[in-house]
Amino acid sequence: DAGVTQSPTHLIKTRGQHVTLRCSPISGHKSVSWYQQVLGQGPQFIFQYYEKEERGRGNFPDRFSARQFPNYSSELNVNALLLGDSALYLCASSFDSGANVLTFGAGSRLTVL
Amino acid sequence: GQNIDQPTEMTATEGAIVQINCTYQTSGFNGLFWYQQHAGEAPTFLSYNVLDGLEEKGRFSSFLSRSKGYSYLLLKELQMKDSASYLCATNAGNNRKLIWGLGTSLAVNP
């Protein structure tokens, strides 16, 4: 059974560009959360989605947005990229919005030049 | 505010025992997690404590004291493959997001 899958695994963008990151949760999991992890730090919560609705939002600017599709997959969009957006973006899935154990994907490593 | 503190780095010897401490201050508390993260990989779940006491799972054990806002992860019979970052996280607040510490980088030496 496939775990949490994310794409792309690596990408390079320039300042001002836009990026879309994709995540497919574990089969049967209905909640997807997005985290940003800067090198040497712990993950920072960005969003949680459950049943296509936003259930939580972290302290990130409006340039960050996300959505969840009927098949529970999710996209994270970041507009007007800044150098500081360079990070590992982790997607995690769980069965429901209250389930606490998260299973993480391998992440998408974004480099902004 | 909400804050989690854990040591930045630790070093231990293969076969030894190491204890990684975590203190937290959160508004509301719904459990404490430990995750392991190898360099360049995603975090993987190790343990979850919601009640006071010790939870043992093979070579790894985790302890929680809610009154003290304190937890530790105990790793026994250390192996080289245990060299990784160990992240402490709490599930607090109404939106149930996880709040993470910066991680403790453990180096296991032969």
mmCIF file of C-alpha atoms in Angstrom:
data_model
loop_
_atom_site.group_PDB
_atom_site.id
_atom_site.type_symbol
_atom_site.label_atom_id
_atom_site.label_comp_id
_atom_site.label_asym_id
_atom_site.label_seq_id
_atom_site.Cartn_x
_atom_site.Cartn_y
_atom_site.Cartn_z
ATOM 1 C CA ASP A 1 0.000 0.000 0.000
ATOM 2 C CA ALA A 2 1.425 3.341 -1.042
ATOM 3 C CA GLY A 3 2.251 5.858 1.647
ATOM 4 C CA VAL A 4 1.892 9.612 1.328
ATOM 5 C CA THR A 5 3.206 10.676 -2.064
ATOM 6 C CA GLN A 6 4.363 14.154 -2.949
ATOM 7 C CA SER A 7 5.431 15.763 -6.188
ATOM 8 C CA PRO A 8 7.702 17.159 -7.360
ATOM 9 C CA THR A 9 10.500 15.946 -5.105
ATOM 10 C CA HIS A 10 12.807 18.820 -6.003
ATOM 11 C CA LEU A 11 12.273 22.064 -7.844
ATOM 12 C CA ILE A 12 14.024 25.350 -8.433
ATOM 13 C CA LYS A 13 12.175 28.622 -8.961
ATOM 14 C CA THR A 14 13.117 32.276 -9.136
ATOM 15 C CA ARG A 15 11.815 35.125 -7.013
ATOM 16 C CA GLY A 16 8.331 36.263 -7.975
ATOM 17 C CA GLN A 17 7.327 32.970 -9.568
ATOM 18 C CA HIS A 18 4.514 30.722 -8.483
ATOM 19 C CA VAL A 19 4.725 27.086 -7.382
ATOM 20 C CA THR A 20 2.200 24.271 -6.949
ATOM 21 C CA LEU A 21 3.032 21.282 -4.801
ATOM 22 C CA ARG A 22 0.916 18.135 -4.813
ATOM 23 C CA CYS A 23 0.150 15.477 -2.240
ATOM 24 C CA SER A 24 -1.752 12.211 -2.266
ATOM 25 C CA PRO A 25 -2.639 10.881 1.192
ATOM 26 C CA ILE A 26 -2.644 7.292 2.327
ATOM 27 C CA SER A 27 -5.693 5.467 1.007
ATOM 28 C CA GLY A 28 -8.533 5.936 3.476
ATOM 29 C CA HIS A 29 -7.042 9.041 5.073
ATOM 30 C CA LYS A 30 -9.269 12.076 4.766
ATOM 31 C CA SER A 31 -7.094 14.756 6.357
ATOM 32 C CA VAL A 32 -4.050 16.399 4.835
ATOM 33 C CA SER A 33 -1.726 18.833 6.573
ATOM 34 C CA TRP A 34 1.066 20.913 5.077
ATOM 35 C CA TYR A 35 4.252 21.876 6.897
ATOM 36 C CA GLN A 36 7.259 23.983 5.974
ATOM 37 C CA GLN A 37 10.635 22.857 7.294
ATOM 38 C CA VAL A 38 13.611 25.141 6.961
ATOM 39 C CA LEU A 39 17.001 23.463 7.266
ATOM 40 C CA GLY A 40 17.928 22.867 10.878
ATOM 41 C CA GLN A 41 14.494 23.615 12.273
ATOM 42 C CA GLY A 42 11.356 21.731 13.124
ATOM 43 C CA PRO A 43 8.345 21.741 10.788
ATOM 44 C CA GLN A 44 6.059 24.771 10.849
ATOM 45 C CA PHE A 45 2.327 24.197 10.370
ATOM 46 C CA ILE A 46 0.828 25.813 7.259
ATOM 47 C CA PHE A 47 -2.606 24.272 6.675
ATOM 48 C CA GLN A 48 -4.843 21.377 7.555
ATOM 49 C CA TYR A 49 -7.668 20.198 5.320
ATOM 50 C CA TYR A 50 -10.354 17.668 6.104
ATOM 51 C CA GLU A 51 -13.180 16.667 3.802
ATOM 52 C CA LYS A 52 -12.173 19.475 1.425
ATOM 53 C CA GLU A 53 -12.525 22.145 4.100
ATOM 54 C CA GLU A 54 -9.785 24.146 5.751
ATOM 55 C CA ARG A 55 -9.603 23.131 9.403
ATOM 56 C CA GLY A 56 -6.489 25.007 10.462
ATOM 57 C CA ARG A 57 -4.122 27.696 9.246
ATOM 58 C CA GLY A 58 -0.678 28.579 10.533
ATOM 59 C CA ASN A 59 1.033 31.933 10.618
ATOM 60 C CA PHE A 60 1.832 32.229 6.922
ATOM 61 C CA PRO A 61 1.054 35.101 4.542
ATOM 62 C CA ASP A 62 -1.794 35.044 2.054
ATOM 63 C CA ARG A 63 0.688 34.121 -0.675
ATOM 64 C CA PHE A 64 0.241 30.587 0.645
ATOM 65 C CA SER A 65 -2.985 28.807 -0.248
ATOM 66 C CA ALA A 66 -4.141 25.237 -0.487
ATOM 67 C CA ARG A 67 -7.088 23.100 -1.407
ATOM 68 C CA GLN A 68 -8.241 19.524 -1.079
ATOM 69 C CA PHE A 69 -9.955 17.589 -3.828
ATOM 70 C CA PRO A 70 -12.819 15.063 -3.642
ATOM 71 C CA ASN A 71 -10.296 12.206 -3.765
ATOM 72 C CA TYR A 72 -8.601 13.789 -0.696
ATOM 73 C CA SER A 73 -5.453 14.739 -2.571
ATOM 74 C CA SER A 74 -4.239 18.260 -1.970
ATOM 75 C CA GLU A 75 -2.317 21.107 -3.549
ATOM 76 C CA LEU A 76 -0.255 23.793 -1.863
ATOM 77 C CA ASN A 77 0.207 26.980 -3.867
ATOM 78 C CA VAL A 78 2.716 29.699 -3.148
ATOM 79 C CA ASN A 79 2.628 32.956 -5.118
ATOM 80 C CA ALA A 80 5.245 35.681 -5.503
ATOM 81 C CA LEU A 81 8.025 33.453 -4.232
ATOM 82 C CA LEU A 82 10.651 34.924 -1.931
ATOM 83 C CA LEU A 83 14.121 33.624 -1.176
ATOM 84 C CA GLY A 84 12.915 32.779 2.326
ATOM 85 C CA ASP A 85 10.375 30.343 0.918
ATOM 86 C CA SER A 86 13.217 27.936 0.170
ATOM 87 C CA ALA A 87 12.462 24.921 2.353
ATOM 88 C CA LEU A 88 11.278 21.338 2.501
ATOM 89 C CA TYR A 89 7.503 21.250 2.196
ATOM 90 C CA LEU A 90 6.030 18.261 3.944
ATOM 91 C CA CYS A 91 2.591 16.818 3.480
ATOM 92 C CA ALA A 92 1.134 14.594 6.176
ATOM 93 C CA SER A 93 -2.063 12.599 6.178
ATOM 94 C CA SER A 94 -4.245 11.229 8.944
ATOM 95 C CA PHE A 95 -7.567 9.416 9.051
ATOM 96 C CA ASP A 96 -9.564 12.371 10.332
ATOM 97 C CA SER A 97 -9.053 15.886 11.588
ATOM 98 C CA GLY A 98 -8.823 14.711 15.167
ATOM 99 C CA ALA A 99 -6.473 11.804 14.591
ATOM 100 C CA ASN A 100 -3.127 12.733 15.974
ATOM 101 C CA VAL A 101 -0.611 10.426 14.382
ATOM 102 C CA LEU A 102 0.571 11.961 11.144
ATOM 103 C CA THR A 103 2.211 10.023 8.352
ATOM 104 C CA PHE A 104 4.517 12.228 6.334
ATOM 105 C CA GLY A 105 5.459 12.137 2.701
ATOM 106 C CA ALA A 106 9.075 12.468 1.618
ATOM 107 C CA GLY A 107 8.593 16.161 0.944
ATOM 108 C CA SER A 108 9.123 18.609 -1.880
ATOM 109 C CA ARG A 109 12.363 20.534 -1.643
ATOM 110 C CA LEU A 110 11.896 24.026 -3.047
ATOM 111 C CA THR A 111 14.836 26.266 -3.840
ATOM 112 C CA VAL A 112 14.104 29.888 -4.703
ATOM 113 C CA LEU A 113 16.923 31.757 -6.464
ATOM 114 C CA GLY B 1 2.387 31.753 24.058
ATOM 115 C CA GLN B 2 3.387 28.285 22.984
ATOM 116 C CA ASN B 3 6.945 27.061 23.199
ATOM 117 C CA ILE B 4 8.850 23.801 23.023
ATOM 118 C CA ASP B 5 12.461 23.434 24.117
ATOM 119 C CA GLN B 6 14.831 20.563 23.483
ATOM 120 C CA PRO B 7 18.629 20.359 23.294
ATOM 121 C CA THR B 8 20.123 21.157 19.919
ATOM 122 C CA GLU B 9 22.699 18.394 19.780
ATOM 123 C CA MET B 10 23.663 15.253 21.694
ATOM 124 C CA THR B 11 26.370 12.666 21.231
ATOM 125 C CA ALA B 12 26.369 9.095 22.484
ATOM 126 C CA THR B 13 28.243 5.839 21.995
ATOM 127 C CA GLU B 14 26.967 2.750 20.238
ATOM 128 C CA GLY B 15 25.354 0.361 22.735
ATOM 129 C CA ALA B 16 24.759 3.088 25.327
ATOM 130 C CA ILE B 17 21.554 4.712 26.581
ATOM 131 C CA VAL B 18 20.609 8.307 25.835
ATOM 132 C CA GLN B 19 17.786 10.479 27.161
ATOM 133 C CA ILE B 20 16.496 13.402 25.097
ATOM 134 C CA ASN B 21 14.489 15.925 27.106
ATOM 135 C CA CYS B 22 11.670 18.175 25.963
ATOM 136 C CA THR B 23 9.873 20.890 27.893
ATOM 137 C CA TYR B 24 6.770 22.585 26.610
ATOM 138 C CA GLN B 25 4.472 25.484 27.380
ATOM 139 C CA THR B 26 1.190 25.384 25.509
ATOM 140 C CA SER B 27 -2.306 26.763 25.883
ATOM 141 C CA GLY B 28 -4.219 23.532 26.123
ATOM 142 C CA PHE B 29 -2.680 20.107 25.745
ATOM 143 C CA ASN B 30 -3.799 17.134 23.699
ATOM 144 C CA GLY B 31 -0.738 14.933 23.747
ATOM 145 C CA LEU B 32 2.996 14.874 23.087
ATOM 146 C CA PHE B 33 4.689 13.223 20.148
ATOM 147 C CA TRP B 34 8.184 12.134 19.315
ATOM 148 C CA TYR B 35 9.268 11.790 15.708
ATOM 149 C CA GLN B 36 12.566 10.653 14.216
ATOM 150 C CA GLN B 37 13.942 12.357 11.134
ATOM 151 C CA HIS B 38 16.987 11.166 9.227
ATOM 152 C CA ALA B 39 18.791 13.736 7.142
ATOM 153 C CA GLY B 40 16.948 14.432 3.912
ATOM 154 C CA GLU B 41 13.972 12.284 4.870
ATOM 155 C CA ALA B 42 10.502 12.858 6.255
ATOM 156 C CA PRO B 43 9.770 12.588 10.001
ATOM 157 C CA THR B 44 8.561 9.174 11.135
ATOM 158 C CA PHE B 45 6.344 8.612 14.163
ATOM 159 C CA LEU B 46 7.960 7.130 17.273
ATOM 160 C CA SER B 47 5.610 7.636 20.211
ATOM 161 C CA TYR B 48 2.605 9.466 21.592
ATOM 162 C CA ASN B 49 1.907 10.240 25.262
ATOM 163 C CA VAL B 50 -1.318 11.788 26.481
ATOM 164 C CA LEU B 51 -1.293 10.497 30.082
ATOM 165 C CA ASP B 52 1.491 10.791 32.648
ATOM 166 C CA GLY B 53 3.961 7.959 32.800
ATOM 167 C CA LEU B 54 6.270 5.853 30.724
ATOM 168 C CA GLU B 55 5.384 4.236 27.398
ATOM 169 C CA GLU B 56 7.808 1.540 26.297
ATOM 170 C CA LYS B 57 8.145 0.353 22.732
ATOM 171 C CA GLY B 58 11.130 -1.857 22.106
ATOM 172 C CA ARG B 59 14.402 0.040 22.434
ATOM 173 C CA PHE B 60 12.531 3.352 22.639
ATOM 174 C CA SER B 61 10.555 4.658 25.620
ATOM 175 C CA SER B 62 8.825 7.976 26.150
ATOM 176 C CA PHE B 63 7.855 9.632 29.425
ATOM 177 C CA LEU B 64 5.408 12.426 30.126
ATOM 178 C CA SER B 65 4.709 14.637 33.134
ATOM 179 C CA ARG B 66 1.856 17.006 32.337
ATOM 180 C CA SER B 67 2.169 18.922 35.618
ATOM 181 C CA LYS B 68 5.807 19.719 34.820
ATOM 182 C CA GLY B 69 5.338 20.249 31.089
ATOM 183 C CA TYR B 70 8.109 17.735 30.535
ATOM 184 C CA SER B 71 8.794 14.704 28.402
ATOM 185 C CA TYR B 72 11.778 12.603 27.514
ATOM 186 C CA LEU B 73 12.632 10.039 24.882
ATOM 187 C CA LEU B 74 14.875 7.219 26.065
ATOM 188 C CA LEU B 75 16.860 5.248 23.515
ATOM 189 C CA LYS B 76 18.515 2.032 24.700
ATOM 190 C CA GLU B 77 21.169 -0.154 23.090
ATOM 191 C CA LEU B 78 22.028 2.613 20.670
ATOM 192 C CA GLN B 79 22.821 1.675 17.088
ATOM 193 C CA MET B 80 24.575 3.710 14.427
ATOM 194 C CA LYS B 81 21.304 3.957 12.517
ATOM 195 C CA ASP B 82 19.820 5.881 15.456
ATOM 196 C CA SER B 83 21.858 8.914 14.377
ATOM 197 C CA ALA B 84 19.090 11.314 13.396
ATOM 198 C CA SER B 85 17.143 14.348 14.529
ATOM 199 C CA TYR B 86 14.518 13.695 17.196
ATOM 200 C CA LEU B 87 11.573 16.056 17.160
ATOM 201 C CA CYS B 88 9.255 16.730 20.066
ATOM 202 C CA ALA B 89 5.781 18.045 19.178
ATOM 203 C CA THR B 90 2.611 18.841 21.049
ATOM 204 C CA ASN B 91 -0.955 18.804 19.835
ATOM 205 C CA ALA B 92 -2.481 21.852 21.421
ATOM 206 C CA GLY B 93 -5.234 24.308 20.783
ATOM 207 C CA ASN B 94 -8.606 24.039 19.148
ATOM 208 C CA ASN B 95 -7.359 23.528 15.617
ATOM 209 C CA ARG B 96 -5.275 20.534 16.702
ATOM 210 C CA LYS B 97 -2.174 21.612 14.785
ATOM 211 C CA LEU B 98 1.119 20.155 15.875
ATOM 212 C CA ILE B 99 3.655 22.564 17.364
ATOM 213 C CA TRP B 100 7.211 21.345 16.902
ATOM 214 C CA GLY B 101 10.474 21.823 18.701
ATOM 215 C CA LEU B 102 13.584 22.554 16.670
ATOM 216 C CA GLY B 103 14.758 18.969 17.030
ATOM 217 C CA THR B 104 17.700 17.316 18.775
ATOM 218 C CA SER B 105 20.433 16.097 16.466
ATOM 219 C CA LEU B 106 21.793 12.840 17.908
ATOM 220 C CA ALA B 107 25.143 11.497 16.743
ATOM 221 C CA VAL B 108 25.914 7.895 17.651
ATOM 222 C CA ASN B 109 29.622 7.133 17.555
ATOM 223 C CA PRO B 110 31.243 3.697 17.381
#
